[in-house]
XYZ file of C-alpha atoms in Angstrom:
401
model
C 160.095 71.169 77.502
C 160.997 68.964 79.845
C 160.432 71.426 82.895
C 157.210 71.917 82.253
C 155.703 68.817 83.201
C 157.732 69.632 86.517
C 156.578 72.948 87.745
C 152.613 71.687 86.676
C 153.056 68.546 89.255
C 154.858 71.402 91.513
C 151.689 73.970 90.961
C 149.231 70.617 91.671
C 150.956 69.566 95.095
C 150.406 73.680 96.520
C 146.996 73.915 95.224
C 146.541 70.240 97.152
C 148.451 71.518 100.293
C 146.438 74.861 99.851
C 143.434 72.927 99.771
C 143.907 70.985 102.415
C 144.780 73.535 104.704
C 141.755 75.460 103.732
C 139.751 72.087 105.022
C 140.870 72.868 108.715
C 139.844 76.072 108.850
C 136.785 75.189 108.744
C 134.937 78.324 107.472
C 131.099 78.382 108.989
C 130.055 79.541 104.761
C 126.360 79.818 105.509
C 126.536 81.741 108.978
C 128.506 84.418 107.293
C 126.807 84.402 103.638
C 123.386 86.099 105.381
C 125.925 88.680 107.393
C 127.129 89.696 104.520
C 124.480 89.917 101.930
C 122.831 92.077 104.913
C 126.004 94.270 105.244
C 126.012 94.617 101.624
C 122.023 95.903 101.674
C 123.144 97.996 105.150
C 126.525 99.364 102.369
C 123.607 100.216 99.397
C 121.070 102.467 101.971
C 123.496 104.060 103.180
C 125.545 105.272 100.202
C 122.391 105.919 98.089
C 120.140 108.284 98.672
C 118.055 107.109 96.523
C 117.450 103.793 96.974
C 115.481 103.040 99.814
C 113.777 100.313 102.580
C 110.137 100.056 99.411
C 112.444 100.591 96.562
C 114.485 97.669 97.591
C 111.594 95.947 98.515
C 109.309 96.785 95.346
C 112.630 95.550 93.370
C 113.414 92.483 95.363
C 109.693 91.888 94.633
C 109.443 92.253 91.479
C 112.158 90.128 90.672
C 110.775 87.076 92.703
C 107.347 87.999 91.064
C 107.492 85.354 88.540
C 108.892 82.886 90.750
C 106.161 83.394 93.024
C 103.290 83.129 91.059
C 104.488 79.869 89.586
C 104.778 78.682 92.909
C 101.095 79.533 93.765
C 100.230 78.058 90.470
C 101.821 75.105 91.246
C 100.468 74.615 94.975
C 96.696 75.354 93.328
C 97.386 72.756 91.042
C 98.800 71.064 92.915
C 96.572 68.445 95.000
C 94.371 68.328 91.288
C 97.295 66.511 89.948
C 97.508 64.193 92.708
C 94.318 63.630 92.859
C 94.166 62.205 89.186
C 98.067 60.619 89.234
C 95.928 58.305 92.228
C 94.110 57.806 89.892
C 95.299 56.216 87.037
C 98.548 54.934 88.217
C 99.566 52.001 89.363
C 102.507 50.468 91.981
C 104.035 48.411 89.551
C 104.091 51.484 86.621
C 107.802 52.097 85.762
C 109.953 55.575 86.522
C 109.407 56.593 82.993
C 105.303 55.596 83.083
C 104.569 57.811 85.888
C 107.093 60.614 84.595
C 105.105 60.277 81.472
C 101.048 60.308 83.393
C 102.765 63.155 85.024
C 103.574 64.403 81.959
C 100.092 64.060 80.765
C 99.068 65.074 83.991
C 100.021 68.010 83.787
C 99.478 69.341 80.383
C 95.351 68.233 80.625
C 95.400 70.444 83.871
C 96.597 73.405 82.064
C 94.503 72.897 79.256
C 91.827 72.431 81.803
C 92.758 76.293 83.568
C 93.509 78.158 80.531
C 89.635 77.090 79.275
C 88.507 78.347 82.460
C 90.466 81.736 82.008
C 89.225 82.439 78.198
C 85.473 81.597 79.179
C 85.851 84.095 81.969
C 87.706 86.601 80.092
C 85.102 86.227 77.309
C 82.153 85.991 79.006
C 83.153 87.682 82.380
C 85.506 89.926 81.416
C 82.676 91.809 78.892
C 79.806 92.240 81.461
C 82.558 93.317 84.177
C 83.789 96.323 81.738
C 79.940 96.850 80.506
C 79.246 97.326 84.272
C 81.292 99.137 85.338
C 81.369 101.519 82.002
C 77.932 101.908 82.622
C 77.988 103.305 86.282
C 80.975 105.501 85.305
C 79.594 107.159 82.407
C 76.007 107.897 84.678
C 78.046 108.805 88.044
C 77.222 112.158 87.221
C 73.239 111.792 87.388
C 73.409 109.260 90.174
C 75.147 112.248 92.533
C 72.388 114.517 91.412
C 69.606 112.647 92.521
C 71.287 111.827 95.320
C 71.713 115.172 95.904
C 68.166 116.294 95.154
C 66.599 113.005 96.867
C 69.180 114.400 100.333
C 67.885 118.177 99.626
C 64.171 117.533 99.602
C 64.303 114.541 102.417
C 65.937 117.378 105.079
C 64.118 120.048 104.401
C 60.532 117.837 104.366
C 58.513 118.290 107.978
C 56.766 115.199 106.618
C 58.216 112.725 109.418
C 57.606 115.007 112.154
C 61.478 114.613 112.852
C 62.958 116.073 115.879
C 65.247 119.412 115.314
C 67.808 117.497 116.209
C 67.887 114.786 113.890
C 66.644 117.734 111.292
C 69.997 119.559 112.206
C 72.393 115.812 111.558
C 70.408 115.498 108.693
C 70.871 118.859 107.372
C 74.577 118.710 108.119
C 75.318 115.946 106.991
C 73.491 116.699 103.348
C 75.157 119.457 103.179
C 78.596 117.732 103.944
C 77.688 115.733 100.994
C 76.615 118.038 98.799
C 80.408 119.622 99.155
C 82.346 116.167 98.665
C 79.887 115.795 95.654
C 80.153 118.846 93.752
C 84.016 118.521 94.783
C 84.526 115.410 92.571
C 86.441 115.377 89.483
C 84.321 112.560 87.194
C 87.349 113.378 83.899
C 89.502 111.054 87.019
C 87.744 107.643 86.521
C 88.606 106.869 83.308
C 92.252 107.184 84.310
C 91.999 105.448 87.325
C 90.227 102.959 85.571
C 93.074 102.969 82.627
C 95.609 102.602 85.449
C 93.774 99.621 87.294
C 93.424 98.140 83.434
C 97.569 98.453 83.548
C 98.248 97.079 86.638
C 95.531 93.898 85.250
C 98.118 93.517 82.475
C 101.209 93.243 84.598
C 99.255 90.311 86.330
C 98.633 88.715 83.403
C 102.213 88.924 82.222
C 103.178 87.988 85.741
C 101.053 84.662 85.732
C 101.933 83.882 82.400
C 105.410 83.380 83.111
C 103.719 81.681 86.437
C 102.355 79.438 84.786
C 105.590 78.079 82.576
C 107.841 77.892 85.966
C 104.901 76.035 87.811
C 105.021 73.576 85.215
C 108.869 73.096 85.974
C 107.204 72.801 89.843
C 105.233 70.179 89.494
C 106.660 67.923 87.548
C 109.763 68.041 89.282
C 108.403 68.630 93.025
C 109.445 65.490 94.621
C 113.357 66.039 93.961
C 113.209 70.006 94.757
C 111.349 69.052 97.905
C 114.659 66.081 98.579
C 116.428 69.214 98.218
C 115.183 71.481 100.254
C 114.751 69.202 103.047
C 118.626 67.890 103.145
C 119.673 71.782 102.949
C 117.254 72.385 106.100
C 118.996 68.928 107.759
C 122.081 71.057 106.499
C 120.984 73.937 108.874
C 119.035 72.831 111.525
C 119.447 68.621 112.137
C 117.224 66.454 111.656
C 115.219 65.874 114.557
C 114.285 70.202 114.328
C 113.714 69.166 110.505
C 111.358 66.855 111.226
C 109.742 68.872 113.796
C 109.541 71.413 111.149
C 107.876 69.092 108.330
C 105.080 68.186 110.587
C 103.993 71.719 111.322
C 104.600 72.710 107.670
C 102.107 69.456 106.799
C 99.455 70.325 109.194
C 99.957 74.201 107.968
C 99.671 73.398 104.575
C 96.338 70.763 105.469
C 94.842 74.035 106.934
C 96.019 76.917 104.123
C 94.922 74.622 101.452
C 91.083 73.682 103.280
C 90.665 77.449 103.679
C 91.438 78.532 100.046
C 89.132 75.684 98.911
C 86.020 76.227 101.252
C 86.573 80.170 100.285
C 86.218 79.215 96.912
C 83.409 76.858 97.008
C 81.477 79.830 99.353
C 81.995 82.309 96.880
C 80.415 79.751 93.900
C 77.802 79.674 95.410
C 76.475 83.528 95.937
C 77.755 83.377 92.358
C 75.325 80.984 91.285
C 72.715 82.092 94.134
C 72.838 85.627 92.750
C 72.647 84.947 89.031
C 69.710 82.921 90.003
C 67.967 85.198 91.371
C 68.766 88.557 90.518
C 68.246 87.680 86.430
C 65.156 86.781 86.859
C 63.822 89.555 89.091
C 65.544 91.601 85.748
C 67.772 93.434 88.446
C 70.000 95.660 86.836
C 73.752 94.779 86.499
C 72.706 91.549 87.371
C 75.164 89.686 86.319
C 78.316 92.308 87.770
C 76.324 92.362 91.135
C 76.258 88.267 91.658
C 80.727 88.242 90.675
C 80.853 91.398 92.729
C 78.822 89.427 95.562
C 80.779 86.485 94.961
C 84.101 88.126 95.367
C 83.161 90.247 98.553
C 82.054 86.826 99.857
C 85.563 85.666 99.992
C 85.662 87.933 103.676
C 83.980 85.408 106.042
C 81.071 87.159 107.656
C 81.709 90.894 106.857
C 82.053 90.158 103.141
C 78.539 89.451 102.217
C 77.150 92.537 104.179
C 79.550 95.011 102.496
C 78.588 93.174 98.261
C 75.258 93.608 99.523
C 75.251 97.360 101.177
C 77.201 98.522 97.838
C 74.679 96.261 95.215
C 71.758 97.922 96.646
C 73.008 101.685 96.676
C 73.837 100.869 92.765
C 70.807 99.711 91.896
C 68.612 102.065 93.800
C 69.639 104.633 91.621
C 67.837 102.354 89.217
C 64.643 101.294 90.388
C 63.571 101.827 94.157
C 61.625 98.576 93.991
C 64.455 96.887 92.698
C 66.513 98.104 95.485
C 64.059 96.421 97.800
C 64.636 92.887 95.939
C 68.536 93.011 96.345
C 68.517 94.148 99.697
C 66.143 91.018 100.709
C 68.141 88.983 99.501
C 71.535 90.468 100.519
C 69.843 90.357 104.312
C 68.846 87.079 103.226
C 72.408 85.492 101.703
C 73.994 86.871 104.572
C 72.081 85.524 107.113
C 72.437 82.150 105.292
C 76.027 82.577 104.901
C 76.820 83.399 109.045
C 74.131 80.492 110.361
C 75.040 77.629 108.056
C 77.320 78.366 105.423
C 80.011 80.034 106.189
C 80.159 78.872 110.238
C 79.889 75.379 108.998
C 82.548 75.062 106.409
C 85.297 77.185 108.098
C 85.082 75.514 111.122
C 85.704 72.093 109.913
C 87.575 72.798 107.602
C 90.477 75.237 109.501
C 89.724 73.337 112.982
C 88.450 76.387 114.665
C 85.430 77.405 116.367
C 83.631 80.197 114.880
C 84.736 82.951 117.242
C 87.772 82.641 116.426
C 87.208 82.714 112.633
C 85.613 86.048 113.596
C 88.409 86.838 115.438
C 90.719 86.027 112.496
C 88.481 88.453 110.286
C 88.884 91.243 112.401
C 92.139 91.360 113.331
C 93.808 90.783 109.263
C 91.721 93.799 108.415
C 93.262 95.585 111.279
C 96.666 94.474 110.217
C 96.143 93.475 106.778
C 92.752 95.614 105.122
C 90.782 93.651 102.466
C 93.424 91.168 102.091
C 94.177 90.693 105.973
C 90.553 89.461 105.941
C 90.806 86.691 103.941
C 93.884 85.423 105.097
C 93.450 85.847 108.951
C 91.275 82.878 109.390
C 94.472 80.547 108.224
C 96.682 82.939 109.709
C 94.920 82.267 113.165
C 94.127 78.219 113.074
C 98.421 78.387 112.128
C 98.915 80.188 115.978
C 96.685 77.874 117.584
C 98.051 74.873 115.929
C 102.341 75.857 115.542
C 102.059 78.163 119.474
C 99.135 77.225 121.543
C 97.828 73.943 121.406
C 101.658 73.241 122.119
C 101.818 75.573 125.180
C 98.617 74.754 126.975
C 99.626 70.866 126.738
C 102.878 71.405 127.739
C 102.057 73.214 130.945
C 99.259 70.641 131.193
C 102.104 67.967 131.647
C 104.062 69.960 133.782
C 101.348 70.217 136.347
C 100.329 66.827 135.628
C 96.209 67.954 134.674
C 94.192 65.919 132.826
C 91.617 67.610 131.288
């Protein structure tokens, strides 16, 4: 037993010497880890034929989707939390009092959020489900009505149309007939079931995201501090300060943009209910919701929503469809000339022409989601790249504009 302490002391000295020797190696761990990670992923891709890039992306996304959902929820609720904290907090509050107030504010916000979601599920979801079911059940009837209308119109000679235009109509009618006859209406139920499954998955992710977002909101200062420490270690103080400054501006752009788009959609929804319901338009609540969602796409959204709404109502009543068309045109003019350019230009700090450019380019690259996020993306590019470049070049050439 007397030799054991000697052995332990000897081993301690060896370990100490090894640790001192390892400190002198100065291995760049942060630089080596990304290389090792990339090498591991390449090895998995090469040696596993069943694992594709798309599958790898889906696996990674499925793993982090809950955290992304939590981060999004926390990002959306953070302005409201900051507002209430400024409203009820005082500089004299201790750290414990501040934490208690924050916990109460978070609880209130989540109760409010859950209440809004509950009202939406109870009041809006049944309306959407009823409207979709009615459209699905009447789809064969719609096809027959449209086919008969086009047949009568293409064979009629009352309008004095030229032969070329009648040929175009006949060719288009023939193509539409073939398409309508080839429709398999039994697949509509499968599509609806798939949509319900995707919606359920989204609800589960949102539920986990709500739980995770509580931690993000409650401990946001500590998380941001740790992130800032990491950035200081990786990039240095000057570059990190520049990144934080740009990040604050980008955050302001995206937050203001999301707020303005949601405000516009809410206005469109209320206007749709106020106009379409008193007119007795079929599916009025569903059409109001649909137009409001389409309005998330600047400029073109109201046009697309109005066009589809007119086509749906046309199967019920041409007169009602005319009123929907008049409403869609009026709301599109109001949005394009007054609401859209005013709110968007002021909120993101770009001109209406850049708003249009962001919508078109975003739609080309990313579809509907690209149309929605194209405007803040253009604003960020202008802020981060265009403006600093122009200012630097003007300063180099000593031009004062």
